[in-house]
Amino acid sequence: MRILILGGDGYLGWPQSLYLSSKGHDVTIFDNLSRRHFDLERGFNSLIPIQTLHERVSVWNEVSGRQIQVCIGDTMDYEALASVFRDVLPEAVIHFAEQRSAPFSMIDRKHAVFTQTNNVVGTLNVLYAIKEFAPDCHLVKLGTMGEYGTPNIDIEEGFIEIHHKGRSDILPYPKQPGSFYHLSKTHDSHNITFCCKIWGLRATDLNQGVVYGVETGETTQDARLATRFDYDQIYGTALNRFCAQAAVGYPLSVYGKGQQIRGYINLLDTIRCIELAIASPPREGEYRVFNQITEQFSLIELAEMVVRHSQRFGLEAEVKYLPNPRVEAEQHYYNAAHTRLIELGLEPHLLNGSVLEALIRLAINYRDQIDRNLIVPTVNWRMTKNEITQADNSRSSINFSRE
Amino acid sequence: MRILILGGDGYLGWPQSLYLSSKGHDVTIFDNLSRRHFDLERGFNSLIPIQTLHERVSVWNEVSGRQIQVCIGDTMDYEALASVFRDVLPEAVIHFAEQRSAPFSMIDRKHAVFTQTNNVVGTLNVLYAIKEFAPDCHLVKLGTMGEYGTPNIDIEEGFIEIHHKGRSDILPYPKQPGSFYHLSKTHDSHNITFCCKIWGLRATDLNQGVVYGVETGETTQDARLATRFDYDQIYGTALNRFCAQAAVGYPLSVYGKGQQIRGYINLLDTIRCIELAIASPPREGEYRVFNQITEQFSLIELAEMVVRHSQRFGLEAEVKYLPNPRVEAEQHYYNAAHTRLIELGLEPHLLNGSVLEALIRLAINYRDQIDRNLIVPTVNWRMTKNEITQADNSRSSINFSRE
């Protein structure tokens, strides 16, 4: 299948591109390298060293004999997007090309505006490009479970049947997103729904949980195929941060009461989910939503798991509760449906001891590169202007020299 | 009260400004004149001649002795917005400053992107400006009933109590907006909800129906205080279009089956609703929604009312069904709650014969100015590129000479 992967150079986009290429699909990556640009600007870096996109693709060709096409471009640039659509005539488009950090979107007004403009307009451009150049193409869009917030009823997959005053209807599930980033994904969902309705587009919106893990069957074939591992306050997930903190003997920072429950998924399952979605496309005009998670945990459960498994490495991690920089319910009901991908054939890889230990081992291997300054949360949802810590200069120059 | 009116030069913003000024409030208008710019660009014009903003304000001063401050600026320009906030320190901000036409947003990609960027980013800027310079200020935001779409259950005012699998919660009412414009308002609603939550802002989101009428107690004090009357396919409502068509002996164009039901409100009630909202502000952190309508009609009911009342003027209007340029349900359930403004004291002015006849009389008075080309719908929701008819040149030059 001809597959266009927007944002194919990112944490998820890259292993997804490799996986689909390994399955014989004809993969083209379209990426503006913005994630790398942010690192360069701030002195951040992936804890695992990663290669440039061109190098990665050439290593993959060496290792597998397969060719991934690369096009450097921005979804905000419609001419560039139209041109890659005309060249590729994709049968499926996987859209990872969004600013994907909640804290980034909460830094200040400019970051909020950038996030919403980039994500909403980028996705509008993708929708127009599909309609104009590949109207039968299946859009697979990465959404987030964070669109739902934490309602006091079960979370369903995109839609809910509501009985009200003697009548009923199946309506879009109400959204209560918790950052300007999560809001941008909610806006996208509404825009995509509408374009399926008016233009007959086919779309799968994958409301993904927090992804963990870095290794796939493809990335492990050569160290130069590795995908990124972020532990900083802007791009690092809580789990990655906990592993990094455990590795350097720093208390595990739990925000607020730690009873915040979220859905999680292994990277291996994420890439498989997208393959499953592509293999069974929606019908013309259909907008469907899958909740792309396999388990749910509270923050404190995760922290305690990391404490427990760190002991295997002789580490004595401890948990420290920080005032919550976010505005969110810290104790709430949470039960999110996630059966549709299972029905399509997903066999989940759960967050067990060996997965956790692999992550902790990784953090230990690279512990000299961990910059403690980058973990401290400085982006407070209650403020309109926040400073982000810069990487310690000497460290960031070491990091730079590795690329 | 110090009141800042964003978009105070528009169809609604202007009579609103006059009304609140007449009540002794200290009114400042902030407007980028974009609605007038569109007219200049396309050769469109208000059927009723309107004066420039500076002229209007000076006539108002002459007539009433009251002063309205004017600041020409764009909500997309944060420095300009911040500056007016710092100068005025508003106690209430009324936000009309959005691109407000559904067909405009559906012309092509650039108009869709402009509408969403302008409305979403403009509103984000307003939210930041409130938080930074006037955090106690009450935001009164014009939303639209079109955010709800046409669900098969009763439409409530912003929120709905959902019972689901033995649990319940009060959640944001699900949104099914029907154009890129309506979508932009839905995005705004989500963004505003969030800012109330994280920053403790106070906001009233007025989901307004279709407004009709042009005369208020203030605009009639001098012909130079008139507000606009649009009948064209881009900015004209169906009712205005029907009146213009009846006046020139052109069939009344009903889109599709004509069973599309919408909520309506008289201009006199609109300006009163906003006064009522301001008089009873929400508490800190509260986001509340009022459905700002007083009645609901189907399109065909409206057309038939215009046919009936045109007879008084010796006109023999007839109805013509056109293929629907929009993608919408043409036969559907519709029952929208609208009690909260009544509870605050609204006494509705309904769409009766004398109101209709006043509108038809107006169209007859200016019938020489009506350009039939501008009424024909050329913006089709199913297409990604549409041409808008330009005004007939000779007519538009006549129109220009009136200003």
Short mmCIF file of C-alpha atoms in Angstrom, two decimals, chain B residues 152-374:
data_model
loop_
_atom_site.label_atom_id
_atom_site.label_comp_id
_atom_site.label_asym_id
_atom_site.label_seq_id
_atom_site.Cartn_x
_atom_site.Cartn_y
_atom_site.Cartn_z
CA ASN B 152 -32.29 13.79 17.80
CA ILE B 153 -32.65 14.79 21.47
CA ASP B 154 -33.51 18.11 23.08
CA ILE B 155 -30.75 20.71 22.94
CA GLU B 156 -29.88 22.00 26.42
CA GLU B 157 -28.02 25.15 27.36
CA GLY B 158 -24.38 24.15 27.05
CA PHE B 159 -24.40 21.13 29.34
CA ILE B 160 -26.34 17.89 29.61
CA GLU B 161 -26.75 15.40 32.42
CA ILE B 162 -25.86 11.99 31.01
CA HIS B 163 -26.82 8.72 32.68
CA HIS B 164 -24.66 5.93 31.40
CA LYS B 165 -24.08 2.39 32.65
CA GLY B 166 -25.29 3.14 36.14
CA ARG B 167 -23.33 6.37 36.61
CA SER B 168 -23.99 9.99 35.73
CA ASP B 169 -22.25 13.28 35.07
CA ILE B 170 -23.09 16.74 33.78
CA LEU B 171 -20.96 17.17 30.67
CA PRO B 172 -20.54 19.68 27.85
CA TYR B 173 -23.35 19.18 25.34
CA PRO B 174 -21.99 17.24 22.32
CA LYS B 175 -21.30 19.47 19.34
CA GLN B 176 -22.01 18.77 15.66
CA PRO B 177 -21.25 22.05 13.89
CA GLY B 178 -22.07 22.30 10.20
CA SER B 179 -19.42 24.56 8.63
CA PHE B 180 -15.83 25.62 9.23
CA TYR B 181 -17.27 28.77 10.74
CA HIS B 182 -19.54 26.90 13.15
CA LEU B 183 -16.59 24.65 13.96
CA SER B 184 -14.50 27.69 14.88
CA LYS B 185 -17.12 28.66 17.46
CA THR B 186 -17.08 25.14 18.87
CA HIS B 187 -13.30 25.36 19.20
CA ASP B 188 -13.70 28.69 20.98
CA SER B 189 -16.20 27.19 23.41
CA HIS B 190 -13.77 24.47 24.40
CA ASN B 191 -10.91 26.96 24.77
CA ILE B 192 -13.00 29.31 26.90
CA THR B 193 -14.23 26.49 29.14
CA PHE B 194 -10.62 25.52 29.78
CA CYS B 195 -9.47 29.07 30.60
CA CYS B 196 -12.28 29.48 33.10
CA LYS B 197 -11.07 26.29 34.74
CA ILE B 198 -7.33 27.02 34.86
CA TRP B 199 -7.36 30.78 35.38
CA GLY B 200 -10.66 31.34 37.16
CA LEU B 201 -12.02 33.54 34.37
CA ARG B 202 -15.75 34.34 34.22
CA ALA B 203 -17.44 33.75 30.88
CA THR B 204 -20.87 33.70 29.34
CA ASP B 205 -21.10 31.95 26.00
CA LEU B 206 -24.20 33.09 24.16
CA ASN B 207 -25.23 30.46 21.66
CA GLN B 208 -27.17 32.77 19.50
CA GLY B 209 -29.73 31.89 16.88
CA VAL B 210 -30.29 33.74 13.62
CA VAL B 211 -30.85 37.42 14.35
CA TYR B 212 -33.33 39.49 12.37
CA GLY B 213 -34.28 43.16 12.47
CA VAL B 214 -32.34 46.38 12.07
CA GLU B 215 -34.06 49.04 14.14
CA THR B 216 -33.49 49.73 17.80
CA GLY B 217 -34.46 52.61 20.07
CA GLU B 218 -31.03 54.12 19.38
CA THR B 219 -30.47 53.47 15.66
CA THR B 220 -33.76 55.16 14.79
CA GLN B 221 -32.76 58.42 16.47
CA ASP B 222 -30.86 59.44 13.34
CA ALA B 223 -30.63 57.77 9.90
CA ARG B 224 -26.86 58.00 10.21
CA LEU B 225 -26.97 55.63 13.18
CA ALA B 226 -28.40 52.73 11.12
CA THR B 227 -26.87 49.28 11.30
CA ARG B 228 -26.34 47.09 8.28
CA PHE B 229 -28.79 44.91 6.36
CA ASP B 230 -27.18 42.13 4.32
CA TYR B 231 -29.11 40.06 1.80
CA ASP B 232 -26.28 38.48 -0.19
CA GLN B 233 -25.41 34.75 -0.22
CA ILE B 234 -22.38 35.23 2.02
CA TYR B 235 -23.61 37.47 4.85
CA GLY B 236 -27.37 37.58 4.35
CA THR B 237 -29.59 35.35 6.46
CA ALA B 238 -32.37 33.39 4.75
CA LEU B 239 -34.99 35.80 6.09
CA ASN B 240 -33.20 38.88 4.74
CA ARG B 241 -32.70 37.13 1.43
CA PHE B 242 -36.40 36.24 1.23
CA CYS B 243 -37.40 39.86 1.90
CA ALA B 244 -35.01 41.11 -0.79
CA GLN B 245 -36.25 38.50 -3.26
CA ALA B 246 -39.89 39.36 -2.58
CA ALA B 247 -39.13 43.05 -3.08
CA VAL B 248 -37.61 42.55 -6.53
CA GLY B 249 -40.13 39.90 -7.66
CA TYR B 250 -37.63 37.08 -7.61
CA PRO B 251 -38.61 33.60 -6.33
CA LEU B 252 -37.75 32.96 -2.69
CA SER B 253 -34.87 30.48 -2.76
CA VAL B 254 -35.35 27.67 -0.25
CA TYR B 255 -32.35 25.34 0.04
CA GLY B 256 -33.25 21.64 -0.15
CA LYS B 257 -36.48 20.43 1.42
CA GLY B 258 -36.80 23.54 3.57
CA GLN B 259 -37.61 21.56 6.70
CA GLN B 260 -34.37 22.73 8.34
CA ILE B 261 -35.38 24.19 11.71
CA ARG B 262 -33.32 26.86 13.45
CA GLY B 263 -33.65 29.18 16.43
CA TYR B 264 -34.33 32.88 15.83
CA ILE B 265 -34.13 36.07 17.84
CA ASN B 266 -35.05 39.71 17.31
CA LEU B 267 -32.20 42.25 17.33
CA LEU B 268 -33.99 44.06 20.16
CA ASP B 269 -33.81 40.91 22.27
CA THR B 270 -30.17 40.24 21.38
CA ILE B 271 -29.01 43.57 22.74
CA ARG B 272 -31.17 43.10 25.83
CA CYS B 273 -29.82 39.57 26.43
CA ILE B 274 -26.29 40.88 26.52
CA GLU B 275 -27.30 43.59 28.96
CA LEU B 276 -28.91 40.92 31.16
CA ALA B 277 -25.83 38.72 30.98
CA ILE B 278 -23.63 41.63 32.04
CA ALA B 279 -25.91 42.58 34.90
CA SER B 280 -25.62 39.09 36.45
CA PRO B 281 -22.04 37.99 35.87
CA PRO B 282 -20.93 34.41 36.48
CA ARG B 283 -18.88 33.64 39.55
CA GLU B 284 -15.10 33.31 39.39
CA GLY B 285 -14.09 30.32 37.26
CA GLU B 286 -17.61 29.82 35.91
CA TYR B 287 -18.24 29.09 32.23
CA ARG B 288 -21.96 29.33 31.51
CA VAL B 289 -23.94 28.99 28.32
CA PHE B 290 -27.23 30.60 27.38
CA ASN B 291 -29.13 29.68 24.25
CA GLN B 292 -29.95 33.09 22.88
CA ILE B 293 -33.09 32.38 20.87
CA THR B 294 -36.76 33.05 21.48
CA GLU B 295 -38.50 30.95 18.80
CA GLN B 296 -37.78 28.30 16.22
CA PHE B 297 -38.96 28.06 12.62
CA SER B 298 -38.32 25.90 9.60
CA LEU B 299 -37.00 27.55 6.47
CA ILE B 300 -40.22 26.90 4.61
CA GLU B 301 -42.27 28.46 7.42
CA LEU B 302 -40.18 31.61 7.10
CA ALA B 303 -40.56 31.66 3.33
CA GLU B 304 -44.32 31.22 3.61
CA MET B 305 -44.55 34.03 6.16
CA VAL B 306 -42.70 36.33 3.77
CA VAL B 307 -44.97 35.29 0.87
CA ARG B 308 -48.06 36.02 2.98
CA HIS B 309 -46.95 39.40 4.29
CA SER B 310 -45.60 40.54 0.91
CA GLN B 311 -49.18 40.52 -0.35
CA ARG B 312 -49.83 43.57 1.79
CA PHE B 313 -47.49 45.43 -0.53
CA GLY B 314 -49.07 44.03 -3.67
CA LEU B 315 -46.20 41.60 -4.21
CA GLU B 316 -46.85 38.08 -5.49
CA ALA B 317 -43.87 36.19 -4.13
CA GLU B 318 -43.39 32.51 -4.84
CA VAL B 319 -41.13 29.89 -3.36
CA LYS B 320 -38.52 28.04 -5.38
CA TYR B 321 -36.66 25.00 -4.04
CA LEU B 322 -32.97 24.99 -4.92
CA PRO B 323 -30.57 22.05 -4.60
CA ASN B 324 -29.08 22.52 -1.14
CA PRO B 325 -25.56 23.99 -1.41
CA ARG B 326 -25.01 22.96 2.23
CA VAL B 327 -24.65 19.47 3.66
CA GLU B 328 -27.23 19.31 6.42
CA ALA B 329 -30.24 17.32 7.58
CA GLU B 330 -33.28 18.67 5.73
CA GLN B 331 -35.82 16.94 7.94
CA HIS B 332 -35.03 16.51 11.60
CA TYR B 333 -36.13 16.83 15.20
CA TYR B 334 -35.35 20.17 16.81
CA ASN B 335 -36.17 21.37 20.27
CA ALA B 336 -33.77 23.76 21.92
CA ALA B 337 -34.05 24.92 25.53
CA HIS B 338 -33.92 28.71 25.97
CA THR B 339 -35.08 29.53 29.48
CA ARG B 340 -32.02 30.97 31.20
CA LEU B 341 -32.26 34.42 29.63
CA ILE B 342 -36.01 34.47 30.27
CA GLU B 343 -35.22 33.72 33.93
CA LEU B 344 -32.89 36.72 33.95
CA GLY B 345 -35.73 38.93 32.71
CA LEU B 346 -35.86 38.78 28.92
CA GLU B 347 -39.27 39.66 27.47
CA PRO B 348 -39.17 38.39 23.89
CA HIS B 349 -40.17 40.41 20.83
CA LEU B 350 -41.51 37.71 18.53
CA LEU B 351 -41.42 37.50 14.75
CA ASN B 352 -44.90 38.79 14.08
CA GLY B 353 -46.53 40.37 11.07
CA SER B 354 -45.49 43.92 11.79
CA VAL B 355 -41.84 42.93 12.23
CA LEU B 356 -41.91 41.03 8.95
CA GLU B 357 -43.63 43.86 7.17
CA ALA B 358 -41.05 46.33 8.41
CA LEU B 359 -38.32 44.17 6.89
CA ILE B 360 -40.18 43.76 3.60
CA ARG B 361 -40.86 47.51 3.50
CA LEU B 362 -37.18 48.18 4.02
CA ALA B 363 -36.28 45.89 1.12
CA ILE B 364 -38.86 47.61 -1.06
CA ASN B 365 -37.53 51.04 -0.15
CA TYR B 366 -34.05 50.06 -1.28
CA ARG B 367 -35.07 47.70 -4.06
CA ASP B 368 -33.16 49.62 -6.73
CA GLN B 369 -29.99 48.74 -4.88
CA ILE B 370 -30.66 45.00 -4.75
CA ASP B 371 -28.26 43.04 -6.95
CA ARG B 372 -29.90 39.71 -7.87
CA ASN B 373 -26.49 38.19 -8.68
CA LEU B 374 -25.49 38.38 -5.06
#
